[in-house]
Short mmCIF file of C-alpha atoms in Angstrom, two decimals:
data_model
loop_
_atom_site.label_atom_id
_atom_site.label_comp_id
_atom_site.label_asym_id
_atom_site.label_seq_id
_atom_site.Cartn_x
_atom_site.Cartn_y
_atom_site.Cartn_z
CA MET A 1 -0.36 0.22 0.14
CA ALA A 2 1.37 3.39 -0.91
CA GLY A 3 1.20 6.82 0.50
CA ASP A 4 1.98 8.25 4.26
CA VAL A 5 0.26 6.02 6.87
CA SER A 6 -2.02 7.63 9.38
CA TYR A 7 -4.16 7.00 11.86
CA ASP A 8 -7.33 6.39 9.85
CA ILE A 9 -5.20 4.17 7.16
CA VAL A 10 -3.75 2.14 10.22
CA VAL A 11 -7.25 1.26 11.36
CA ASN A 12 -9.11 0.87 8.01
CA SER A 13 -5.94 -2.09 7.29
CA VAL A 14 -6.47 -3.51 10.42
CA VAL A 15 -9.69 -4.07 9.94
CA GLU A 16 -9.02 -5.23 6.68
CA ILE A 17 -6.44 -7.96 7.26
CA LEU A 18 -9.05 -8.78 10.28
CA LYS A 19 -11.61 -9.98 7.82
CA LYS A 20 -8.70 -11.24 5.20
CA ALA A 21 -7.48 -13.82 8.58
CA GLN A 22 -11.15 -14.31 9.54
CA THR A 23 -12.52 -15.58 6.13
CA GLY A 24 -9.86 -17.41 4.55
CA LEU A 25 -6.39 -19.39 5.13
CA PRO A 26 -3.20 -18.43 3.24
CA GLN A 27 -2.31 -20.26 0.67
CA ASP A 28 0.31 -22.71 1.88
CA VAL A 29 -2.05 -23.64 4.38
CA THR A 30 -5.20 -24.41 2.32
CA ASP A 31 -2.63 -26.77 -0.56
CA ALA A 32 -1.24 -28.60 2.36
CA LEU A 33 -4.83 -29.45 3.58
CA ARG A 34 -5.74 -30.61 0.17
CA ARG A 35 -2.05 -32.62 0.05
CA ALA A 36 -3.28 -34.05 3.26
CA GLU A 37 -6.49 -34.68 1.80
CA ALA A 38 -5.34 -36.64 -1.29
CA GLN A 39 -2.84 -38.76 0.99
CA GLU A 40 -5.01 -39.67 3.36
CA SER A 41 -5.55 -43.48 3.79
CA LEU A 42 -8.55 -43.93 6.10
CA PRO A 43 -11.91 -42.72 5.16
CA ILE A 44 -13.06 -41.19 8.25
CA ALA A 45 -10.37 -39.12 8.44
CA LYS A 46 -10.61 -38.15 4.47
CA GLU A 47 -14.10 -37.02 5.23
CA GLN A 48 -13.35 -34.90 7.39
CA LEU A 49 -10.66 -33.17 5.27
CA GLU A 50 -12.96 -33.04 2.92
CA ALA A 51 -15.52 -31.51 5.08
CA ILE A 52 -12.49 -28.34 6.53
CA LEU A 53 -12.29 -27.53 2.80
CA ARG A 54 -16.12 -27.25 2.16
CA ASN A 55 -16.08 -24.97 5.33
CA ILE A 56 -13.09 -23.00 3.83
CA ASP A 57 -14.97 -22.31 0.40
CA ILE A 58 -18.05 -21.48 2.04
CA ALA A 59 -16.31 -19.01 4.55
CA SER A 60 -14.37 -17.14 1.58
CA ARG A 61 -17.40 -17.19 -0.90
CA LYS A 62 -20.03 -15.75 2.02
CA GLN A 63 -16.78 -13.99 3.77
CA ILE A 64 -17.94 -15.30 7.24
CA PRO A 65 -15.39 -16.46 9.71
CA LEU A 66 -14.32 -19.94 9.14
CA CYS A 67 -14.42 -21.04 12.79
CA GLN A 68 -17.11 -19.54 15.66
CA ASP A 69 -14.20 -19.23 17.71
CA THR A 70 -12.68 -16.06 16.35
CA GLY A 71 -9.71 -16.14 18.55
CA ILE A 72 -8.43 -13.61 20.60
CA LEU A 73 -6.84 -10.69 18.59
CA ILE A 74 -3.06 -11.14 17.99
CA PHE A 75 -0.92 -8.56 16.08
CA PHE A 76 2.65 -8.82 14.85
CA VAL A 77 3.89 -5.14 14.27
CA GLU A 78 7.39 -4.68 12.31
CA ILE A 79 8.43 -0.81 12.59
CA GLY A 80 11.11 0.47 9.59
CA ARG A 81 13.71 2.67 11.67
CA GLU A 82 13.24 5.20 9.22
CA VAL A 83 9.70 5.50 9.67
CA ARG A 84 8.50 8.78 11.88
CA LEU A 85 4.84 8.72 13.51
CA ASP A 86 2.71 11.38 14.43
CA PHE A 87 0.11 9.41 15.94
CA ASP A 88 -1.02 6.81 18.43
CA LEU A 89 -0.32 3.71 16.70
CA GLU A 90 -1.41 1.43 19.18
CA ALA A 91 -4.94 3.14 19.75
CA ALA A 92 -5.57 2.91 15.91
CA ILE A 93 -4.79 -1.04 15.56
CA ILE A 94 -7.41 -1.37 18.90
CA GLU A 95 -9.53 1.04 17.22
CA GLY A 96 -9.58 -1.29 14.12
CA ALA A 97 -9.88 -4.39 16.52
CA ARG A 98 -13.05 -2.70 17.76
CA ILE A 99 -14.51 -2.01 14.41
CA ALA A 100 -13.90 -5.39 12.91
CA THR A 101 -15.40 -6.99 15.74
CA GLU A 102 -18.83 -5.55 14.82
CA CYS A 103 -18.50 -5.36 10.88
CA ILE A 104 -17.36 -8.89 10.10
CA PRO A 105 -18.72 -9.79 12.91
CA LEU A 106 -16.21 -11.42 15.41
CA ARG A 107 -17.15 -13.34 18.59
CA PRO A 108 -16.05 -11.33 21.68
CA ASN A 109 -13.54 -13.35 23.32
CA ALA A 110 -12.09 -11.12 25.15
CA VAL A 111 -13.05 -11.18 29.46
CA ASP A 112 -10.99 -10.28 32.11
CA PRO A 113 -9.08 -13.57 33.70
CA LEU A 114 -10.88 -13.54 36.73
CA THR A 115 -14.10 -11.69 37.10
CA ARG A 116 -14.79 -12.79 33.47
CA HIS A 117 -16.38 -9.36 32.48
CA ASN A 118 -16.72 -9.42 28.90
CA THR A 119 -16.11 -5.77 27.24
CA GLY A 120 -17.84 -7.15 23.83
CA THR A 121 -15.21 -5.37 21.36
CA ASN A 122 -12.42 -8.00 21.92
CA THR A 123 -10.35 -5.37 24.03
CA GLY A 124 -9.35 -4.93 27.48
CA ASP A 125 -6.14 -4.36 29.43
CA GLY A 126 -3.38 -5.93 27.26
CA ILE A 127 -5.63 -7.16 24.73
CA PRO A 128 -5.19 -7.06 22.00
CA ASP A 129 -1.75 -8.54 22.05
CA ILE A 130 0.52 -6.52 20.06
CA LYS A 131 4.38 -7.36 19.93
CA TYR A 132 6.63 -4.58 17.87
CA GLU A 133 9.96 -5.00 16.58
CA PHE A 134 12.09 -2.90 14.77
CA VAL A 135 13.37 -3.54 11.31
CA GLU A 136 15.33 -1.88 8.71
CA GLY A 137 13.03 0.20 6.22
CA ASP A 138 10.35 2.81 6.31
CA GLN A 139 7.66 0.45 6.39
CA ILE A 140 5.19 -0.22 8.80
CA ARG A 141 4.03 -4.10 8.44
CA ILE A 142 1.16 -5.80 10.35
CA THR A 143 0.44 -9.02 10.96
CA ALA A 144 -3.12 -10.23 12.39
CA ALA A 145 -3.03 -14.16 13.84
CA PRO A 146 -6.10 -14.46 15.56
CA LYS A 147 -5.79 -17.45 18.10
CA GLY A 148 -8.80 -19.79 19.13
CA ALA A 149 -8.64 -21.12 22.96
CA GLY A 150 -8.95 -24.72 21.69
CA SER A 151 -5.55 -24.94 20.55
CA GLU A 152 -3.87 -22.53 22.65
CA ASN A 153 -5.33 -24.53 26.01
CA MET A 154 -3.43 -27.48 24.55
CA SER A 155 -0.13 -25.66 24.22
CA ALA A 156 2.79 -26.24 26.63
CA LEU A 157 5.95 -24.61 28.15
CA LYS A 158 8.76 -26.34 29.82
CA MET A 159 11.70 -25.17 31.47
CA PHE A 160 15.00 -28.16 30.56
CA ASN A 161 18.19 -28.45 32.72
CA PRO A 162 20.24 -27.62 29.83
CA THR A 163 21.50 -31.22 29.53
CA GLU A 164 18.09 -32.73 28.15
CA ALA A 165 18.33 -31.08 25.03
CA GLY A 166 17.99 -34.46 23.86
CA ARG A 167 14.31 -34.82 25.36
CA ILE A 168 12.82 -31.86 23.43
CA ARG A 169 11.06 -34.21 20.76
CA GLU A 170 9.98 -36.12 23.36
CA PHE A 171 7.90 -32.92 24.99
CA VAL A 172 6.70 -32.29 21.59
CA LEU A 173 5.31 -35.66 21.28
CA GLU A 174 3.93 -35.93 24.90
CA THR A 175 2.26 -32.65 24.20
CA VAL A 176 0.87 -33.63 20.66
CA LEU A 177 -0.39 -36.22 22.05
CA LYS A 178 -1.93 -35.47 25.56
CA ALA A 179 -3.73 -32.94 23.36
CA GLY A 180 -5.52 -35.83 21.08
CA GLY A 181 -8.62 -34.36 19.03
CA LYS A 182 -9.11 -30.91 21.39
CA PRO A 183 -7.20 -28.42 18.95
CA CYS A 184 -8.74 -29.47 15.67
CA PRO A 185 -6.07 -31.77 13.79
CA PRO A 186 -4.57 -31.61 11.36
CA ILE A 187 -2.53 -29.14 13.59
CA ILE A 188 0.44 -26.63 12.86
CA VAL A 189 3.45 -27.21 15.65
CA GLY A 190 5.36 -24.26 16.62
CA ILE A 191 8.55 -25.07 18.96
CA GLY A 192 10.09 -21.89 20.59
CA ILE A 193 13.56 -23.31 21.82
CA GLY A 194 15.84 -20.63 24.00
CA GLY A 195 15.37 -17.05 25.06
CA SER A 196 13.45 -16.66 28.24
CA PHE A 197 10.50 -18.28 29.93
CA ASP A 198 8.37 -15.66 27.42
CA LYS A 199 10.29 -15.50 24.63
CA ALA A 200 10.38 -19.10 24.08
CA ALA A 201 6.24 -18.78 24.28
CA ARG A 202 6.54 -15.71 21.87
CA LEU A 203 9.12 -17.84 19.29
CA SER A 204 6.72 -20.83 19.19
CA LYS A 205 3.67 -18.74 18.07
CA LEU A 206 5.77 -16.65 15.81
CA ALA A 207 6.92 -19.80 14.13
CA LEU A 208 3.25 -20.53 13.12
CA LEU A 209 3.46 -17.85 10.82
CA GLU A 210 6.07 -20.16 9.01
CA ASP A 211 5.10 -20.80 5.31
CA THR A 212 3.92 -24.58 5.56
CA ASP A 213 5.79 -26.04 2.93
CA LYS A 214 9.22 -25.10 4.06
CA MET A 215 10.68 -27.16 6.93
CA ASP A 216 14.07 -28.29 7.69
CA GLY A 217 15.25 -31.90 8.48
CA PHE A 218 14.80 -31.50 12.30
CA GLU A 219 11.35 -29.86 11.19
CA ARG A 220 10.47 -32.70 9.20
CA SER A 221 11.56 -35.63 11.51
CA ILE A 222 9.23 -34.45 14.30
CA LEU A 223 6.62 -34.26 11.92
CA LYS A 224 6.90 -37.62 10.67
CA ASP A 225 6.81 -38.55 14.35
CA ILE A 226 3.76 -36.51 15.21
CA ASN A 227 1.82 -37.99 12.22
CA ALA A 228 2.95 -41.49 13.30
CA LEU A 229 1.04 -40.96 16.57
CA GLY A 230 -2.39 -41.82 14.38
CA ILE A 231 -4.45 -39.06 16.21
CA GLY A 232 -5.82 -37.97 13.05
CA PRO A 233 -7.84 -35.09 11.29
CA MET A 234 -10.30 -34.36 14.22
CA GLY A 235 -8.83 -36.96 16.61
CA LEU A 236 -10.56 -39.99 14.93
CA GLY A 237 -7.70 -41.27 13.50
CA GLY A 238 -5.57 -41.29 10.26
CA ASP A 239 -2.48 -40.46 8.64
CA ASN A 240 -2.67 -36.63 9.06
CA THR A 241 -2.48 -35.06 12.73
CA ALA A 242 0.05 -32.67 11.89
CA LEU A 243 0.39 -30.12 8.69
CA ALA A 244 3.89 -29.00 9.51
CA VAL A 245 6.37 -28.28 12.41
CA HIS A 246 8.35 -24.91 12.48
CA VAL A 247 11.49 -24.33 15.04
CA LYS A 248 12.58 -20.78 16.33
CA LYS A 249 15.52 -20.57 18.37
CA ALA A 250 17.14 -17.86 20.28
CA TYR A 251 20.45 -17.77 22.63
CA CYS A 252 19.51 -18.48 26.02
CA HIS A 253 20.90 -18.34 29.82
CA ALA A 254 23.74 -20.82 30.30
CA ALA A 255 22.08 -22.50 33.06
CA SER A 256 18.58 -22.39 31.38
CA LEU A 257 16.67 -24.37 27.85
CA PRO A 258 12.94 -23.07 27.68
CA VAL A 259 11.42 -24.95 25.31
CA ALA A 260 7.47 -23.85 24.39
CA VAL A 261 5.35 -25.84 21.73
CA ASN A 262 2.14 -23.84 20.58
CA ILE A 263 -0.08 -25.80 19.02
CA GLN A 264 -2.60 -24.25 16.11
CA CYS A 265 -5.50 -25.60 14.59
CA TRP A 266 -5.58 -26.27 11.05
CA ALA A 267 -7.38 -22.74 10.57
CA ASN A 268 -3.71 -21.24 10.76
CA ARG A 269 -5.34 -17.58 10.29
CA HIS A 270 -3.09 -14.78 9.66
CA ALA A 271 -2.79 -12.11 7.12
CA SER A 272 -0.25 -9.03 6.88
CA VAL A 273 -0.74 -5.42 5.49
CA THR A 274 2.51 -3.60 4.43
CA LEU A 275 2.38 -0.07 5.06
CA GLU A 276 4.40 3.05 3.85
CA GLY A 277 5.54 4.85 6.36
CA SER A 278 6.54 8.75 6.78
CA LYS A 279 10.21 9.88 6.46
#
């Protein structure tokens, strides 16, 4: 998108990418689901994958959310070091989230953690969850990644002893096995290794944004082990428990080895916009 970025442009762009993320999936995710459906050998699992693909098609044609759980709203914002803003970027993102909740519409999922008070707008203290990162350049890139509770609740984090790196694969498999059909498989598994307690969790969520088709040997070997568990689409058995595994790492304390596993359901929703910043 060309032109200087403004408060209104950010608001409208947030509404736009939330609608895109909620009513359709990135092409690589849809392609992975089609490949899974074509390769699936168990009839009931194949039927589940066919139903998922019909769901995607209907949501896209009617421009309605893919799932009744439209998630909590998470944004990753990359800000170019040459960008100069004369307005409150965070306020614009929050307003966009409020408008999107009403006009798409989205289910109001955000509540106070103790009183369970619901603002009805998907906004509140600390929500939307907005993560900022400074990068080179003169642009702002905003990515919306709504996250449903079914898969988020099945995620896990563990602080390992530094000598236990060999147990990471076992931890991932235990987490997926414990989750079973609850996160609506076939899943995408994001793994964050290193950093700190919170950094590992953030890395595992960022990993979910990676291209489904691009996995290295380590990631593919874990994917093979996960699919060998036989949980299958919707937990009914089959060849396709997961579509992809992605790992992100960071250096960590010499006495620590944090590992986070963030599970994402088949609806790996995310969409981005790039805005030209003012210099």
